[in-house]
Short mmCIF file of C-alpha atoms in Angstrom, two decimals:
data_model
loop_
_atom_site.label_atom_id
_atom_site.label_comp_id
_atom_site.label_asym_id
_atom_site.label_seq_id
_atom_site.Cartn_x
_atom_site.Cartn_y
_atom_site.Cartn_z
CA MET C 52 11.87 16.27 0.34
CA LEU C 53 8.71 18.54 0.31
CA ASP C 54 8.42 21.83 1.90
CA GLY C 55 11.85 20.76 3.66
CA ARG C 56 10.34 17.13 5.23
CA PRO C 57 11.22 13.86 3.89
CA LEU C 58 8.42 12.26 1.85
CA VAL C 59 7.66 8.73 1.45
CA ASP C 60 5.12 7.33 -0.97
CA VAL C 61 4.25 4.12 0.51
CA HIS C 62 1.75 3.05 -2.12
CA LEU C 63 1.64 3.48 -5.85
CA HIS C 64 0.57 1.37 -8.86
CA ALA C 65 2.77 1.98 -11.81
CA ALA C 66 1.21 -0.99 -13.73
CA ARG C 67 1.90 -2.15 -17.47
CA LEU C 68 -1.77 -0.77 -18.93
CA PRO C 69 -1.73 -3.90 -21.37
CA THR C 70 -2.31 -6.28 -18.43
CA LEU C 71 -4.74 -4.71 -16.51
CA LYS C 72 -8.87 -5.31 -16.84
CA PRO C 73 -10.37 -1.52 -18.31
CA ALA C 74 -12.11 -0.96 -14.94
CA TRP C 75 -8.36 -0.33 -13.43
CA ARG C 76 -8.23 2.38 -16.19
CA THR C 77 -11.76 4.00 -15.31
CA TRP C 78 -10.25 3.86 -11.40
CA ALA C 79 -7.25 5.81 -12.70
CA GLN C 80 -9.12 8.37 -14.77
CA ASP C 81 -11.81 9.41 -12.36
CA PHE C 82 -9.96 9.59 -9.16
CA GLY C 83 -6.59 10.84 -10.73
CA ASP C 84 -5.05 13.11 -13.11
CA GLY C 85 -5.57 11.58 -16.80
CA GLY C 86 -3.34 13.64 -18.22
CA LEU C 87 -0.53 12.42 -16.07
CA LEU C 88 -0.57 8.89 -17.06
CA ASP C 89 0.29 10.14 -20.88
CA ALA C 90 2.92 12.09 -19.58
CA VAL C 91 4.66 9.15 -17.64
CA TYR C 92 3.53 5.90 -20.04
CA ALA C 93 5.08 5.30 -23.09
CA ALA C 94 3.16 4.42 -26.32
CA ASP C 95 3.18 0.76 -25.38
CA GLY C 96 1.38 1.30 -21.92
CA THR C 97 4.49 0.97 -20.09
CA VAL C 98 5.91 3.13 -17.58
CA ASP C 99 9.06 5.00 -18.75
CA PRO C 100 11.39 5.02 -15.82
CA ALA C 101 13.22 8.15 -16.59
CA ARG C 102 9.70 10.28 -16.93
CA PHE C 103 8.87 8.35 -13.88
CA ASP C 104 11.29 9.37 -11.73
CA ALA C 105 11.28 12.71 -12.82
CA TYR C 106 7.52 12.90 -11.78
CA LEU C 107 8.38 11.49 -8.59
CA ALA C 108 11.47 14.02 -8.23
CA GLY C 109 8.91 16.92 -9.04
CA GLU C 110 6.37 15.72 -6.17
CA GLY C 111 9.20 16.05 -3.60
CA VAL C 112 9.28 11.98 -3.50
CA ASP C 113 12.28 10.62 -1.82
CA ILE C 114 10.91 6.80 -1.70
CA ALA C 115 8.07 5.58 -3.59
CA LEU C 116 7.00 1.84 -3.06
CA LEU C 117 5.55 0.59 -6.17
CA PHE C 118 3.08 -2.24 -5.77
CA ALA C 119 2.90 -5.81 -7.75
CA GLU C 120 -0.66 -7.59 -7.91
CA TYR C 121 -1.89 -10.82 -8.91
CA SER C 122 -5.18 -10.59 -8.93
CA PRO C 123 -6.79 -11.67 -12.26
CA LYS C 124 -10.57 -11.82 -11.80
CA VAL C 125 -10.77 -8.33 -10.43
CA THR C 126 -8.22 -5.76 -11.80
CA GLY C 127 -5.69 -8.11 -13.71
CA ILE C 128 -1.84 -9.17 -13.33
CA GLN C 129 0.47 -6.57 -12.19
CA PRO C 130 3.73 -8.97 -12.05
CA VAL C 131 6.56 -8.00 -10.55
CA GLU C 132 8.64 -8.35 -13.37
CA ASP C 133 6.96 -5.33 -15.22
CA LEU C 134 8.26 -3.31 -11.80
CA LEU C 135 12.06 -4.31 -12.22
CA PRO C 136 13.13 -1.22 -15.30
CA LEU C 137 11.55 0.92 -13.04
CA THR C 138 13.37 0.07 -9.86
CA ALA C 139 16.39 -0.60 -11.77
CA HIS C 140 16.42 2.87 -12.99
CA SER C 141 16.73 4.58 -9.56
CA ASP C 142 16.72 3.95 -5.59
CA ARG C 143 13.88 6.12 -5.26
CA MET C 144 11.88 3.22 -6.43
CA ARG C 145 11.11 0.28 -4.69
CA LEU C 146 9.68 -3.04 -5.17
CA VAL C 147 6.60 -4.71 -3.06
CA ALA C 148 5.88 -7.93 -3.49
CA ASN C 149 2.42 -9.72 -3.73
CA VAL C 150 1.16 -13.49 -3.52
CA ASN C 151 -2.14 -14.63 -4.05
CA PRO C 152 -2.78 -18.40 -2.44
CA HIS C 153 -5.04 -19.30 -5.84
CA LEU C 154 -2.14 -18.65 -8.27
CA HIS C 155 1.07 -19.26 -6.08
CA HIS C 156 2.07 -22.53 -4.32
CA PRO C 157 3.86 -22.77 -2.40
CA VAL C 158 3.33 -19.07 -1.63
CA GLU C 159 6.33 -18.71 0.22
CA GLU C 160 8.43 -19.98 -2.61
CA GLU C 161 6.66 -17.27 -4.68
CA LEU C 162 7.33 -14.65 -1.93
CA ALA C 163 10.88 -15.60 -1.61
CA ARG C 164 11.36 -15.25 -5.42
CA GLN C 165 10.09 -11.86 -5.07
CA LEU C 166 11.99 -10.75 -2.09
CA ASP C 167 15.08 -11.84 -4.18
CA LEU C 168 14.24 -9.43 -6.53
CA GLY C 169 14.46 -6.69 -4.13
CA ALA C 170 10.81 -6.53 -2.53
CA VAL C 171 10.94 -4.39 0.77
CA ALA C 172 7.81 -5.57 1.99
CA CYS C 173 4.79 -8.03 0.63
CA LYS C 174 0.85 -7.05 0.44
CA VAL C 175 -2.11 -8.83 0.40
CA HIS C 176 -5.13 -8.01 -1.67
CA PRO C 177 -7.94 -10.35 0.23
CA VAL C 178 -10.37 -8.05 -1.52
CA HIS C 179 -9.49 -8.71 -5.23
CA ALA C 180 -7.60 -12.13 -4.91
CA GLY C 181 -10.83 -13.75 -3.00
CA PHE C 182 -9.27 -15.11 0.16
CA PRO C 183 -9.41 -14.07 4.02
CA ALA C 184 -6.37 -12.93 5.61
CA ASN C 185 -6.43 -15.22 8.12
CA ASP C 186 -6.31 -18.16 5.50
CA ARG C 187 -3.86 -20.64 6.80
CA ALA C 188 -2.77 -21.43 3.34
CA MET C 189 -1.08 -17.88 3.04
CA TYR C 190 0.56 -18.51 6.69
CA PRO C 191 4.03 -19.85 5.46
CA ALA C 192 4.01 -16.37 3.24
CA TYR C 193 3.55 -14.19 6.77
CA ALA C 194 5.87 -16.17 8.67
CA LEU C 195 8.88 -15.73 5.88
CA CYS C 196 7.88 -11.63 5.92
CA GLN C 197 8.30 -11.97 9.83
CA GLN C 198 11.66 -13.61 9.72
CA ALA C 199 12.69 -11.49 7.04
CA GLY C 200 11.81 -8.58 9.13
CA ILE C 201 9.62 -7.03 6.53
CA PRO C 202 6.27 -5.81 7.14
CA LEU C 203 2.96 -7.26 5.28
CA VAL C 204 0.69 -4.67 3.91
CA VAL C 205 -3.17 -6.07 4.13
CA HIS C 206 -5.85 -4.02 1.85
CA CYS C 207 -8.70 -3.06 4.61
CA GLY C 208 -10.78 -1.42 2.81
CA THR C 209 -13.81 -1.16 0.40
CA SER C 210 -13.13 -1.55 -3.41
CA THR C 211 -15.65 -0.66 -6.20
CA PHE C 212 -14.10 -2.82 -9.00
CA PRO C 213 -16.25 -5.41 -10.40
CA GLY C 214 -16.38 -8.93 -8.71
CA SER C 215 -14.42 -7.35 -4.90
CA MET C 216 -15.56 -9.33 -2.15
CA ASN C 217 -15.72 -6.46 0.24
CA ALA C 218 -16.35 -8.92 3.35
CA TYR C 219 -12.78 -9.94 2.88
CA ALA C 220 -11.63 -5.94 3.78
CA ASP C 221 -12.62 -6.42 7.57
CA PRO C 222 -9.41 -5.67 9.63
CA ILE C 223 -10.79 -8.35 12.35
CA LEU C 224 -9.70 -10.82 9.80
CA LEU C 225 -6.21 -9.66 11.17
CA ASP C 226 -6.86 -10.66 14.47
CA ASP C 227 -5.96 -14.45 14.25
CA VAL C 228 -2.43 -13.23 12.47
CA LEU C 229 -1.98 -10.70 15.09
CA ARG C 230 -1.94 -13.09 17.73
CA ASP C 231 -0.12 -15.70 15.77
CA PHE C 232 2.63 -13.61 14.33
CA ARG C 233 3.32 -11.37 17.35
CA SER C 234 6.51 -9.76 15.69
CA LEU C 235 5.25 -8.83 12.51
CA GLN C 236 4.65 -5.80 11.22
CA VAL C 237 1.43 -5.32 9.70
CA VAL C 238 0.25 -2.13 7.71
CA LEU C 239 -3.20 -1.56 7.01
CA ALA C 240 -3.61 -0.42 3.57
CA HIS C 241 -6.88 2.36 3.29
CA GLY C 242 -7.33 2.53 6.92
CA GLY C 243 -10.49 0.60 6.89
CA ARG C 244 -11.74 2.77 4.15
CA GLY C 245 -15.74 2.49 4.01
CA TRP C 246 -16.86 0.29 6.76
CA TRP C 247 -14.05 -0.18 8.89
CA TYR C 248 -12.63 3.10 10.11
CA ASP C 249 -12.88 2.36 14.11
CA ALA C 250 -11.93 -0.68 13.39
CA ALA C 251 -8.45 -0.13 11.78
CA ALA C 252 -8.02 2.79 14.59
CA PHE C 253 -8.26 0.46 17.32
CA LEU C 254 -6.09 -2.20 15.80
CA ALA C 255 -3.12 0.58 15.38
CA MET C 256 -3.36 2.07 18.93
CA ALA C 257 -3.61 -1.31 20.53
CA ARG C 258 -0.87 -3.19 18.96
CA GLU C 259 2.46 -1.74 18.74
CA ASN C 260 3.17 -3.65 15.17
CA VAL C 261 0.02 -2.42 13.37
CA TRP C 262 0.17 0.99 11.54
CA ILE C 263 -2.44 2.63 8.99
CA ASP C 264 -1.95 3.38 5.12
CA LEU C 265 -3.51 6.54 4.41
CA SER C 266 -3.76 6.02 1.06
CA GLY C 267 -7.15 6.48 -0.60
CA LEU C 268 -8.16 8.65 1.70
CA PRO C 269 -8.85 12.35 0.96
CA PRO C 270 -6.81 13.71 3.84
CA GLN C 271 -9.21 16.48 4.83
CA ARG C 272 -11.83 13.71 5.82
CA LEU C 273 -9.14 12.07 8.35
CA PRO C 274 -10.11 13.87 11.14
CA ALA C 275 -13.96 12.86 10.49
CA TYR C 276 -13.13 9.27 9.38
CA TYR C 277 -11.20 8.61 12.91
CA ALA C 278 -12.86 11.43 14.94
CA ARG C 279 -13.53 8.50 17.81
CA PHE C 280 -9.89 8.18 18.04
CA ASP C 281 -8.30 11.81 17.89
CA LEU C 282 -6.35 11.76 14.33
CA ARG C 283 -3.56 13.82 16.56
CA ARG C 284 -2.92 10.64 18.83
CA LEU C 285 -3.43 7.97 15.94
CA ALA C 286 -1.20 10.28 13.66
CA ALA C 287 2.05 8.43 15.08
CA LYS C 288 0.83 5.19 13.59
CA CYS C 289 -0.07 6.46 9.96
CA ILE C 290 2.07 6.61 7.14
CA PHE C 291 1.72 8.14 3.78
CA GLY C 292 0.43 6.82 0.85
CA SER C 293 -1.31 8.44 -2.20
CA ASP C 294 -2.73 5.23 -4.17
CA TRP C 295 -1.56 6.47 -7.10
CA PRO C 296 -2.66 6.96 -9.82
CA GLY C 297 -5.94 6.93 -8.29
CA ALA C 298 -4.93 10.33 -6.60
CA PRO C 299 -4.67 13.96 -8.05
CA GLY C 300 -1.50 14.42 -7.06
CA ILE C 301 1.16 13.06 -4.41
CA ALA C 302 2.49 16.58 -3.60
CA ALA C 303 -1.00 17.64 -3.53
CA ASN C 304 -2.24 14.83 -1.02
CA ALA C 305 1.09 15.05 1.31
CA LYS C 306 0.44 19.45 1.66
CA ALA C 307 -2.77 18.38 2.41
CA VAL C 308 -1.73 16.17 5.20
CA ALA C 309 0.73 19.02 6.75
CA LYS C 310 -2.44 21.12 6.89
CA LEU C 311 -4.10 19.18 9.55
CA ASP C 312 -3.54 19.83 12.97
CA LEU C 313 -0.77 17.63 14.21
CA ASP C 314 2.09 17.89 16.27
CA PRO C 315 5.45 18.48 13.74
CA GLY C 316 6.87 15.68 14.68
CA ASP C 317 4.10 13.42 13.96
CA LEU C 318 3.58 14.96 10.82
CA ARG C 319 7.24 14.06 10.22
CA GLY C 320 6.36 10.84 10.84
CA VAL C 321 3.35 10.06 8.79
CA LEU C 322 4.90 11.62 5.71
CA GLY C 323 8.65 10.08 6.22
CA GLY C 324 9.42 9.06 9.38
CA ASN C 325 7.32 6.25 10.25
CA ALA C 326 7.64 4.40 6.64
CA LEU C 327 11.24 4.40 7.23
CA ARG C 328 10.59 2.98 11.02
CA VAL C 329 7.91 -0.14 9.33
CA TYR C 330 9.91 -0.63 5.87
CA HIS C 331 13.52 -1.40 6.84
CA GLY C 332 16.30 -1.24 4.52
CA LEU C 333 15.13 1.96 2.93
CA ALA C 334 16.96 5.07 2.51
CA PRO C 335 16.42 8.38 0.56
CA ALA C 336 17.39 8.60 -2.97
CA GLY C 337 20.73 9.46 -3.06
CA GLY C 338 21.47 8.81 0.16
#
């Protein structure tokens, strides 16, 4: 709980450092708190489960969704297996699967394997993995997400990592997916960051099954980013995410969101309620 409100952070990267390219560490240092990495990482570059759980508790986080990522050309491999010691340590931490059609075939079999390991959602990263979200090779994975009732999280924002293919961040590429998988819950990670704020907001407002994950977006700038769509209305479709460790602090970001001029009910939704609605099977730690 944070200031009496449940807090769900749907976007964290608790990767093992030896698996990552130098650009990932630079990003974490430039946009986050470098000293914090030292506080939660063990000497071998692995996140210490007890220390990380204590950090999350101190930030008021009831549930934290941890991302795997298979993008060897851009950030490196963040394998799902590296997250299992964290999710085994505490129900506070949950796993988000990741598949890449250039590495996984058939993609639905790899996704099923990760779901069996406890994943509560599937993220795809077109910008880093190098494929458009409407690539038909991904359709079997999307079908499995829809069948299993888990959300599909899609990176929809520019990336400065060397080798990124930012054209694949355009939300319009999801138009085919939304037409073909009408009951699939789709979360737009980073909410169109860069060039597509309006497109992301339009999809979220126009479609009941589309949501915006606010990770990587400075809260104080949200009213300007979404000025054409009225943040007070759009908030009903927003979900809090920090993009840790690329953020100065989870609680600081959540408190900045709380300072925005939002309806109290919508604020509770942004900070936790909407995530509990979209990511089925979640329950607060200890609950």
